[in-house]
Coordinates of C-alpha atoms in Angstrom, one line a residue:
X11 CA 0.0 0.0 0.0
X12 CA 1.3 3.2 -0.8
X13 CA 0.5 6.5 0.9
X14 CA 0.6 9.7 -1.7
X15 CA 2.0 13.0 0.1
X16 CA 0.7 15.8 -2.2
X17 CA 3.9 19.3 -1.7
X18 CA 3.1 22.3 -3.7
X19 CA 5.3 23.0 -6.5
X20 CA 7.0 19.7 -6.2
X21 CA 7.3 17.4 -9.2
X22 CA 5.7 14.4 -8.2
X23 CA 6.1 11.9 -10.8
X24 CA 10.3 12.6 -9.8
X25 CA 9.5 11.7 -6.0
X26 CA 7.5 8.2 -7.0
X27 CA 10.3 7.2 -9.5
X28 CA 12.7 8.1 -6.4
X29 CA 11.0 5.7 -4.6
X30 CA 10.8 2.7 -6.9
X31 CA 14.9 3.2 -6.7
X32 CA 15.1 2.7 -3.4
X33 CA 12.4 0.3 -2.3
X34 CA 13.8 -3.3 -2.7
X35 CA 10.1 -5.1 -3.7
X36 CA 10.4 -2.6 -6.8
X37 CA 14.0 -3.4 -8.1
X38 CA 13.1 -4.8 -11.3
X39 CA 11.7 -1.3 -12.2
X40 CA 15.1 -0.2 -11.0
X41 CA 16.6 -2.3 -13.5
X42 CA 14.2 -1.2 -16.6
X43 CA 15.3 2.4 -16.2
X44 CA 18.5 1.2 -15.8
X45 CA 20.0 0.6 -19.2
X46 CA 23.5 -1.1 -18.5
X47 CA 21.2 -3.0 -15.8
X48 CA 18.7 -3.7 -18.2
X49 CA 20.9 -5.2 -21.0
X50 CA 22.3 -7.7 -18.0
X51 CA 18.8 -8.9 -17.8
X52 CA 19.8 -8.4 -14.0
X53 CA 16.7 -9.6 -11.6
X54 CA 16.7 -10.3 -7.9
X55 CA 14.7 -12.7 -6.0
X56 CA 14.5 -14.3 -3.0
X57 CA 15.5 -18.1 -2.6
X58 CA 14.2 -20.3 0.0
X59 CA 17.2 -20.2 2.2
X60 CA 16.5 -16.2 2.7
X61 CA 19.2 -15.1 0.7
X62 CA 18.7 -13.1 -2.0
X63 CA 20.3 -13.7 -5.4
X64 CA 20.7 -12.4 -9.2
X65 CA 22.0 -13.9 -12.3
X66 CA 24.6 -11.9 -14.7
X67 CA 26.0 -13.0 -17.9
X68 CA 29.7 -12.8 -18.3
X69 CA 31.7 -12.0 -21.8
X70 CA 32.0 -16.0 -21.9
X71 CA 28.3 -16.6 -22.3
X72 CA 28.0 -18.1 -18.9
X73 CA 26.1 -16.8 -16.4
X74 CA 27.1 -15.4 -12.6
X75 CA 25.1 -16.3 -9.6
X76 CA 25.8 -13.6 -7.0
X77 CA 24.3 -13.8 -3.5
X78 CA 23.7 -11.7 -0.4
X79 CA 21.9 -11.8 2.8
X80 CA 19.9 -8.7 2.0
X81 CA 18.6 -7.5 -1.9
X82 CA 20.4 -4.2 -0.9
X83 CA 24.1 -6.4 -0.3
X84 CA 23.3 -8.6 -3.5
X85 CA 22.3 -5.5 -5.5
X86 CA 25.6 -3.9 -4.4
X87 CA 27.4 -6.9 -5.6
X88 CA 26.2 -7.0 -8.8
X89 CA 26.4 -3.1 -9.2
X90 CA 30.6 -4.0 -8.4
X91 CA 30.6 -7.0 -11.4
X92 CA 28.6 -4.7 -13.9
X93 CA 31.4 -2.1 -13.3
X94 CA 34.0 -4.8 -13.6
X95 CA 32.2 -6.0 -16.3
X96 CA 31.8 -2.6 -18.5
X97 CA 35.5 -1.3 -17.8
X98 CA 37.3 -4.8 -18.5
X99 CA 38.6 -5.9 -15.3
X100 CA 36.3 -8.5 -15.0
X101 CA 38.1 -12.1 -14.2
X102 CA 35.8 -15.5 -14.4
X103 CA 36.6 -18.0 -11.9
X104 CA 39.3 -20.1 -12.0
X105 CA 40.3 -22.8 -9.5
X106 CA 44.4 -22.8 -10.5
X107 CA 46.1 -23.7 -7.4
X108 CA 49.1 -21.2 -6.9
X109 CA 51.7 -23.6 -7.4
X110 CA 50.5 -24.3 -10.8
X111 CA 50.1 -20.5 -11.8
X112 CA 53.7 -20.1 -10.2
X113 CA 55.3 -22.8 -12.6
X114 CA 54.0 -20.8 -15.5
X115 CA 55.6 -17.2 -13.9
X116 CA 58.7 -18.9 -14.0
X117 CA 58.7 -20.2 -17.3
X118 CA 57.1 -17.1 -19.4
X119 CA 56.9 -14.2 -17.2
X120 CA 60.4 -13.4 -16.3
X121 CA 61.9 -12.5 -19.5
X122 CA 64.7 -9.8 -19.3
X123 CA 65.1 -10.4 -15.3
X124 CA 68.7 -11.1 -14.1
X125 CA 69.8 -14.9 -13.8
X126 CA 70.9 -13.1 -10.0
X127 CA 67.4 -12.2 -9.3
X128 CA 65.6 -15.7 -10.5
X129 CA 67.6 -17.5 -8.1
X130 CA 66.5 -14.9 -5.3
X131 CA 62.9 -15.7 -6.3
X132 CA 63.2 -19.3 -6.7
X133 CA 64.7 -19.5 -3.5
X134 CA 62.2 -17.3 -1.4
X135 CA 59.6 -19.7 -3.1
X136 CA 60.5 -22.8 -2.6
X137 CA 61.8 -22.0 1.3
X138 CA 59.1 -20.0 2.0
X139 CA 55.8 -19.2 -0.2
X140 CA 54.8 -22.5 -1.9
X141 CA 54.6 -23.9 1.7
X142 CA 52.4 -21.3 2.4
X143 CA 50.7 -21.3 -0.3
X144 CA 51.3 -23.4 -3.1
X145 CA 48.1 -26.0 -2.8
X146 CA 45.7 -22.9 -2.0
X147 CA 43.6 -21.6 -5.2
X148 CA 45.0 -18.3 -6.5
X149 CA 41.7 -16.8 -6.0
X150 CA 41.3 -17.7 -2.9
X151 CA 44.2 -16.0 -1.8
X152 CA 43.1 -12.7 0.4
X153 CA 45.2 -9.8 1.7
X154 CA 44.5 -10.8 5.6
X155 CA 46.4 -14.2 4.3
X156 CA 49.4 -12.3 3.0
X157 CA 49.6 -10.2 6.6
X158 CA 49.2 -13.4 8.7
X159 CA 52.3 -14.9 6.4
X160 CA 54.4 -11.9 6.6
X161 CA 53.9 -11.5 10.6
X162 CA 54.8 -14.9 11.0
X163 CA 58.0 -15.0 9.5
X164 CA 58.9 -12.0 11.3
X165 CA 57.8 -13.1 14.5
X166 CA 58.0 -17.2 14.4
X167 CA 60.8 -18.0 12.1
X168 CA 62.4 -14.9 13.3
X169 CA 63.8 -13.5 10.0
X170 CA 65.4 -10.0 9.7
X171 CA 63.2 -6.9 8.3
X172 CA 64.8 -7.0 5.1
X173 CA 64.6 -10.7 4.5
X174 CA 61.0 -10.1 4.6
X175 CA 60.5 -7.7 2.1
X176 CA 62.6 -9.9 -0.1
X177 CA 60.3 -12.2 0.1
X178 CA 57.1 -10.2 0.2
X179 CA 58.4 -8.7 -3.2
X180 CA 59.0 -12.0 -5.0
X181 CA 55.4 -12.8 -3.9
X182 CA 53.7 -9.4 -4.8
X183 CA 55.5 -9.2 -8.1
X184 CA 53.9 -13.2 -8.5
X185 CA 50.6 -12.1 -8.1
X186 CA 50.8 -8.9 -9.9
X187 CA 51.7 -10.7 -13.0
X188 CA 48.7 -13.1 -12.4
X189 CA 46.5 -9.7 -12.9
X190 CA 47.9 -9.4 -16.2
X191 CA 47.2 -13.2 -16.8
X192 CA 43.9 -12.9 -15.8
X193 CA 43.9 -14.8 -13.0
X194 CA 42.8 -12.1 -10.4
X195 CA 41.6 -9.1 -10.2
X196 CA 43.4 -7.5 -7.6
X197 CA 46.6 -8.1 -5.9
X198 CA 46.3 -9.5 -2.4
X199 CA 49.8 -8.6 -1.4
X200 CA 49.5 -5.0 -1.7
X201 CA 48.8 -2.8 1.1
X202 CA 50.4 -5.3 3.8
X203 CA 51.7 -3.6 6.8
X204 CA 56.0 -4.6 6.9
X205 CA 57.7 -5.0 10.3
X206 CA 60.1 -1.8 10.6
X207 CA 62.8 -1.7 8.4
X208 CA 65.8 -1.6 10.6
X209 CA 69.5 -0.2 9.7
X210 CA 72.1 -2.6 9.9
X211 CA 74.9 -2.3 11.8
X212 CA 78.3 -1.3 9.6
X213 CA 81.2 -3.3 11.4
X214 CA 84.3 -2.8 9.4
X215 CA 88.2 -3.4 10.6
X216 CA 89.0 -0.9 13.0
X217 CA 92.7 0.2 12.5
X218 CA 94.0 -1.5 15.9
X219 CA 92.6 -5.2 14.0
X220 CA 94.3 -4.1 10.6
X221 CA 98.0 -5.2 11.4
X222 CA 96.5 -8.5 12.7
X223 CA 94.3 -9.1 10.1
X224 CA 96.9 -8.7 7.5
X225 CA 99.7 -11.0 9.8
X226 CA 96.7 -13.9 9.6
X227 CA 96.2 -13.5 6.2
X228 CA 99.4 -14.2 5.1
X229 CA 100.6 -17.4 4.0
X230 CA 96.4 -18.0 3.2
X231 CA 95.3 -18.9 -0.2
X232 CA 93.2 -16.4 0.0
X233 CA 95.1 -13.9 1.4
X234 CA 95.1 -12.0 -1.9
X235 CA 91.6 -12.2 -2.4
X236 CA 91.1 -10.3 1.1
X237 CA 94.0 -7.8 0.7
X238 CA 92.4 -6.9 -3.2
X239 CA 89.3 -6.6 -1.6
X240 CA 89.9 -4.4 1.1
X241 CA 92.0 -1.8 -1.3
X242 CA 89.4 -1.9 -4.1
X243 CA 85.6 -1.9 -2.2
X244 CA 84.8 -4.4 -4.6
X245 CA 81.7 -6.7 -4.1
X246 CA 82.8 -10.7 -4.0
X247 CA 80.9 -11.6 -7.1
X248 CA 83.0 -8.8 -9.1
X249 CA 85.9 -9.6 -7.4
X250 CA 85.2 -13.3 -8.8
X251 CA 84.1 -11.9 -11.9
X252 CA 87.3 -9.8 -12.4
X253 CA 89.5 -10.6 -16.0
X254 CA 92.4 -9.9 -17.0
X255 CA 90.6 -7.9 -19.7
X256 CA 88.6 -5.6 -17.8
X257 CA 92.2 -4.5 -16.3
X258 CA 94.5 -1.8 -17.6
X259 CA 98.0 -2.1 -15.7
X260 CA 99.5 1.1 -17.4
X261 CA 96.5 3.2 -16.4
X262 CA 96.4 1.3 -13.0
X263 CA 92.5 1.0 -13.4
X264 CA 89.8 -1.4 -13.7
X265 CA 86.4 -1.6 -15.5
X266 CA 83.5 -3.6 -13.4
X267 CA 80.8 -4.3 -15.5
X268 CA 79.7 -7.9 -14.6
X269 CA 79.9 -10.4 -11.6
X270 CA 80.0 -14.0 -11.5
X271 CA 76.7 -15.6 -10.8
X272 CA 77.6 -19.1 -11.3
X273 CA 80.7 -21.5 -11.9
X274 CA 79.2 -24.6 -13.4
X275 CA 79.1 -23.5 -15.8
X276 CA 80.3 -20.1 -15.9
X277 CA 77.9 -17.2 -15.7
X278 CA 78.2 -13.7 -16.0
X279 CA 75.9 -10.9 -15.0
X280 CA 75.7 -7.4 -15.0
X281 CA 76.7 -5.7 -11.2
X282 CA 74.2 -4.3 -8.9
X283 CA 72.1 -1.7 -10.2
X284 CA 73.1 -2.4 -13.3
X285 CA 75.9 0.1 -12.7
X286 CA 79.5 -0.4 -14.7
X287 CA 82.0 1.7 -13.1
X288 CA 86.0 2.5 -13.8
X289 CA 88.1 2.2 -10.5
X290 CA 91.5 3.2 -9.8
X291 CA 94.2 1.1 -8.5
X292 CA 96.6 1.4 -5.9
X293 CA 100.0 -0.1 -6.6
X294 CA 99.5 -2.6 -3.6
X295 CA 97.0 -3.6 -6.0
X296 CA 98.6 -3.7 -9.2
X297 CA 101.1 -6.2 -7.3
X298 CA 98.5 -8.3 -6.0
X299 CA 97.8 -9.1 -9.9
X300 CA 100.8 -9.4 -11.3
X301 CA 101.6 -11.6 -8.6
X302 CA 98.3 -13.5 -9.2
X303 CA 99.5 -13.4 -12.8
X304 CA 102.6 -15.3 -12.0
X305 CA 101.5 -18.3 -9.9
X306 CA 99.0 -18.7 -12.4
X307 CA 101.6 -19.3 -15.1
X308 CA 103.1 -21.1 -13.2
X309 CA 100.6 -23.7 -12.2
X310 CA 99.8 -23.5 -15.7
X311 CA 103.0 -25.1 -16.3
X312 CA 103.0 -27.5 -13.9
X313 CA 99.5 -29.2 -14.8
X314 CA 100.1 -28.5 -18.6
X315 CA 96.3 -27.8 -19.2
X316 CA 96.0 -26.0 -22.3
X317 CA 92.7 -25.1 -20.6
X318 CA 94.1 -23.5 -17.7
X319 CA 92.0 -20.5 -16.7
X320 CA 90.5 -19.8 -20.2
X321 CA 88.1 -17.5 -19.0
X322 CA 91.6 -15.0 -17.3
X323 CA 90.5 -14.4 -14.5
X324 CA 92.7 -12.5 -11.9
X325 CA 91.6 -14.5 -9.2
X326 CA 91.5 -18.4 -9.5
X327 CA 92.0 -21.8 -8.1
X328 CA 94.7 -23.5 -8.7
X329 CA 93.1 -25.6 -11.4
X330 CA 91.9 -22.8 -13.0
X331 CA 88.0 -22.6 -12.2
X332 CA 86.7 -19.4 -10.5
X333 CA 86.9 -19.2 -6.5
X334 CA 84.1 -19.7 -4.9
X335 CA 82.1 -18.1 -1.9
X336 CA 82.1 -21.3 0.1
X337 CA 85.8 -20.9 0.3
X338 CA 86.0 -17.5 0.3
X339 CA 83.6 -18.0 3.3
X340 CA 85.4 -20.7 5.3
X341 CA 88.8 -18.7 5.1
X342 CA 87.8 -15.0 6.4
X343 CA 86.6 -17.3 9.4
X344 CA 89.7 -18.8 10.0
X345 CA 91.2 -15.8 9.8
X346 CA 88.7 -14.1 11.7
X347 CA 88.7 -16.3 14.3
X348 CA 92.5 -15.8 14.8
X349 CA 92.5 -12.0 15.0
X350 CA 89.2 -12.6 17.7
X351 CA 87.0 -11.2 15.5
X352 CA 84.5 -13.7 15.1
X353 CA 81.9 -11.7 13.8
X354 CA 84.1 -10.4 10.6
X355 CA 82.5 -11.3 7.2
X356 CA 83.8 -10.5 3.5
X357 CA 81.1 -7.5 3.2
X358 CA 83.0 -6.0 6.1
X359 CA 86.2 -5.8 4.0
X360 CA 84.1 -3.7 1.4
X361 CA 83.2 -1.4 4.8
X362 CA 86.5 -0.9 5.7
X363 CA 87.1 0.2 2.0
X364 CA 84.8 2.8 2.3
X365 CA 85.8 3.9 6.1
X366 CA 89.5 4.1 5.6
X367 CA 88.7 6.0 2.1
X368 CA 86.5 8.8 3.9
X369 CA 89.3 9.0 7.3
X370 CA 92.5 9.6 4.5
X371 CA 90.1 13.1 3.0
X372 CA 88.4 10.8 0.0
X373 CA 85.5 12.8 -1.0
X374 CA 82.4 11.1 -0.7
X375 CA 81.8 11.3 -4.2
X376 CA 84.5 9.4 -5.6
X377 CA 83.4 7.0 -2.2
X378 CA 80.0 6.5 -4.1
X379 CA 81.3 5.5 -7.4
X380 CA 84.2 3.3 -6.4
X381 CA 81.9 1.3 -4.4
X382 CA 79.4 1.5 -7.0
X383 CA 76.6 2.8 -5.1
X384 CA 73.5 4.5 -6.6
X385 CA 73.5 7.7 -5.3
X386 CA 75.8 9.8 -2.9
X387 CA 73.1 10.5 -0.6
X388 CA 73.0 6.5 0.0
X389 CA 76.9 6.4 0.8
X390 CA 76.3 9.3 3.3
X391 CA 73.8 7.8 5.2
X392 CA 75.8 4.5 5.2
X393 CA 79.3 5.5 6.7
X394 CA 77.8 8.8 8.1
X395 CA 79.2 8.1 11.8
X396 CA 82.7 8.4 9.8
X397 CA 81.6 11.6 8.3
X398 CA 80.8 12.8 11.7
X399 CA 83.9 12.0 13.3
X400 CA 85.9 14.0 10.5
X401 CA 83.7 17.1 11.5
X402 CA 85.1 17.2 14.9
X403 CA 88.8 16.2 14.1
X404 CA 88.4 19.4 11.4
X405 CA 86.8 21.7 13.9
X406 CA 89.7 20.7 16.1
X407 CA 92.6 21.2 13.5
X408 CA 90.4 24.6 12.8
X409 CA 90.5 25.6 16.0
X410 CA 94.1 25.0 17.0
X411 CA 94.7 26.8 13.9
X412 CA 93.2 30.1 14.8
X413 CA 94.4 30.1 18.2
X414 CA 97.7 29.8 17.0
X415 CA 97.2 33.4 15.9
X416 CA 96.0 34.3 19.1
X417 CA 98.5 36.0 21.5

């Protein structure tokens, strides 16, 4: 029954259409003046179980059942697939498990990614999100899932900050290409709240450990390697990557352009950030590979294989393949452990670089682009607490200076 409210001056036929709009029972009438509504052939009814429900027919030919407990949430619902229907976003359902969908990322969906960065994403799946994951459907897959996943290996398996990220960016970029697949509409990993990034701690050689350091290295195969690295900055992968050809000895400079990414077989890739950079050498250096140079020849001799080190590099085994970070690894903590410094990794030689570079009046541009860094704002921020030390040697120097003056 309807009750008629007659308002002067008020268009009335406007206010009884208004109400048609709104009033459930009368949503077919909606739909007719409706026409994006009305070519859905969109109609609402009430089943037996007290839900109400509509049909809508997808670009497939098929049609979409949507429910809700009230007309109002199923009419909502199928406002949202219209929309997602008229501006192309629309995705049909699809039971793909995410291990399946992830198989097919792998194979066709990394194209121009580094060899580097495949490994970092293989790994963080297979260690970490297929367990999660992998037998789940892909669009079953909600954000509060992602959040729960991310917390726990925060909290529970304890892993750092930046670990995390790592491996919520392998997942996110996963999923986002599954949007471009067609898979899902939107992409449950973004938006997830990441525990607080924290700074890590820069632990270089101080100058008291240097001498020991340098005493424990000697006599160790790779004594070299960790002498080269802590006069160049250089990352271990370049430093593995180094040849004879990227090396000018008259100049006393270097080109890095590539690391090593693998030694069977033997890969190249380009360095971090994609970022070739000329550095200059020291003579300490220069000896370091002509001595390198020598013992190579000379093994070279003494195993007469033709194949001896075909690739040059300036660091080697002595058959010849590349060095590799396992050893690299097991030395510096041998050596470490000697000096009591049980801490001391090969990425702290790389620090020490950079510390003992800003302490003898390196500016911290030419800091930034030996070490190969993407900005000098980044190299600041890193070895700022050297920065700051310099400040109040120089406002000491400065002020000993002027007083000199003073009678």
């Amino acid at each position: 029954m309807r009750t008629a409210l007659y308002i002067p001056g008020y268009n009335h036929s406007i206010h009884f259409i208004n109400i048609i709009l709104y009033i459930p029972e009368f949503y077919n009438y909606r739909a007719f003046l409706c026409p994006k509504l009305r070519r859905y052939k969109m109609k609402i009814s009430k089943r037996k179980d007290g839900r109400f429900g509509t049909q809508i027919r997808t670009p497939d030919g098929k049609y979409k059942t949507i429910y809700g407990k009230t007309s109002k949430e199923c009419r909502q619902k199928a406002y949202d697939l219209v929309a997602q229907l008229e501006d192309g976003s629309y995705v049909k359902s699809d039971k793909t498990l995410f291990k399946t969908w992830v198989e097919s990322w792998k194979d066709g969906y990394l194209i121009g990614v580094k060899d580097s960065t495949k490994r970092s994403y293989t790994g963080h799946l297979r260690a970490h999100i297929l367990p999660e994951f992998g037998e789940k459907q892909i669009q079953s897959i909600e954000q509060s899932d992602i959040q729960k996943f991310c917390t726990k290996l925060y909290k529970e398996k304890q892993l750092s900050p930046k670990t995390v990220r790592n491996i919520h960016g392998t997942l996110h970029r996963c999923l986002c290409d599954a949007i471009t697949a067609k898979l899902i509409r939107v992409n449950p990993a973004t938006g997830i709240i990441m525990p607080k990034k924290i700074k890590p701690k820069i632990t270089p050689l101080e100058e008291s450990d240097l001498h020991a350091f340098y005493s424990a290295a000697n006599g160790d195969p790779y004594g070299p390697v960790f002498s080269f690295l802590i006069l160049t900055g250089m990352r271990i992968n370049e430093l593995a990557g180094l040849t004879m050809d990227r090396v000018n000895l008259d100049n006393q400079t270097m080109i890095i352009d590539r690391q090593l990414i693998s030694i069977n077989p033997v890969k190249f890739s380009t360095p971090k950030h994609d970022r070739a950079r000329t550095v200059s050498l020291p003579d300490s250096a220069i000896k370091i590979i002509k001595t390198e140079r020598a013992n190579q020849a000379r093994f070279k001799l003494l195993t007469g294989d033709a194949n001896f080190n075909t690739h040059g590099f300036v660091f080697c085994q002595n058959d010849g393949s590349p060095i590799g970070h396992r050893s690299v690894y097991e030395h510096i903590k041998i050596i470490a452990a000697k000096i009591g410094v049980p801490a001391l990794r090969v990425h702290d030689l790389r620090h020490t670089y950079a510390v003992l570079s800003l302490q003898a009046g390196v500016d911290i541009k030419t800091v930034q682009e030996s070490l190969g860094h993407h900005t000098a704002a980044f190299t600041l921020d890193q070895y700022g607490f050297v920065t700051d030390g310099m400040r109040s040697a120089s406002a000491e120097k400065l002020d000993k200076y002027v007083n000199s003056y003073v009678k």
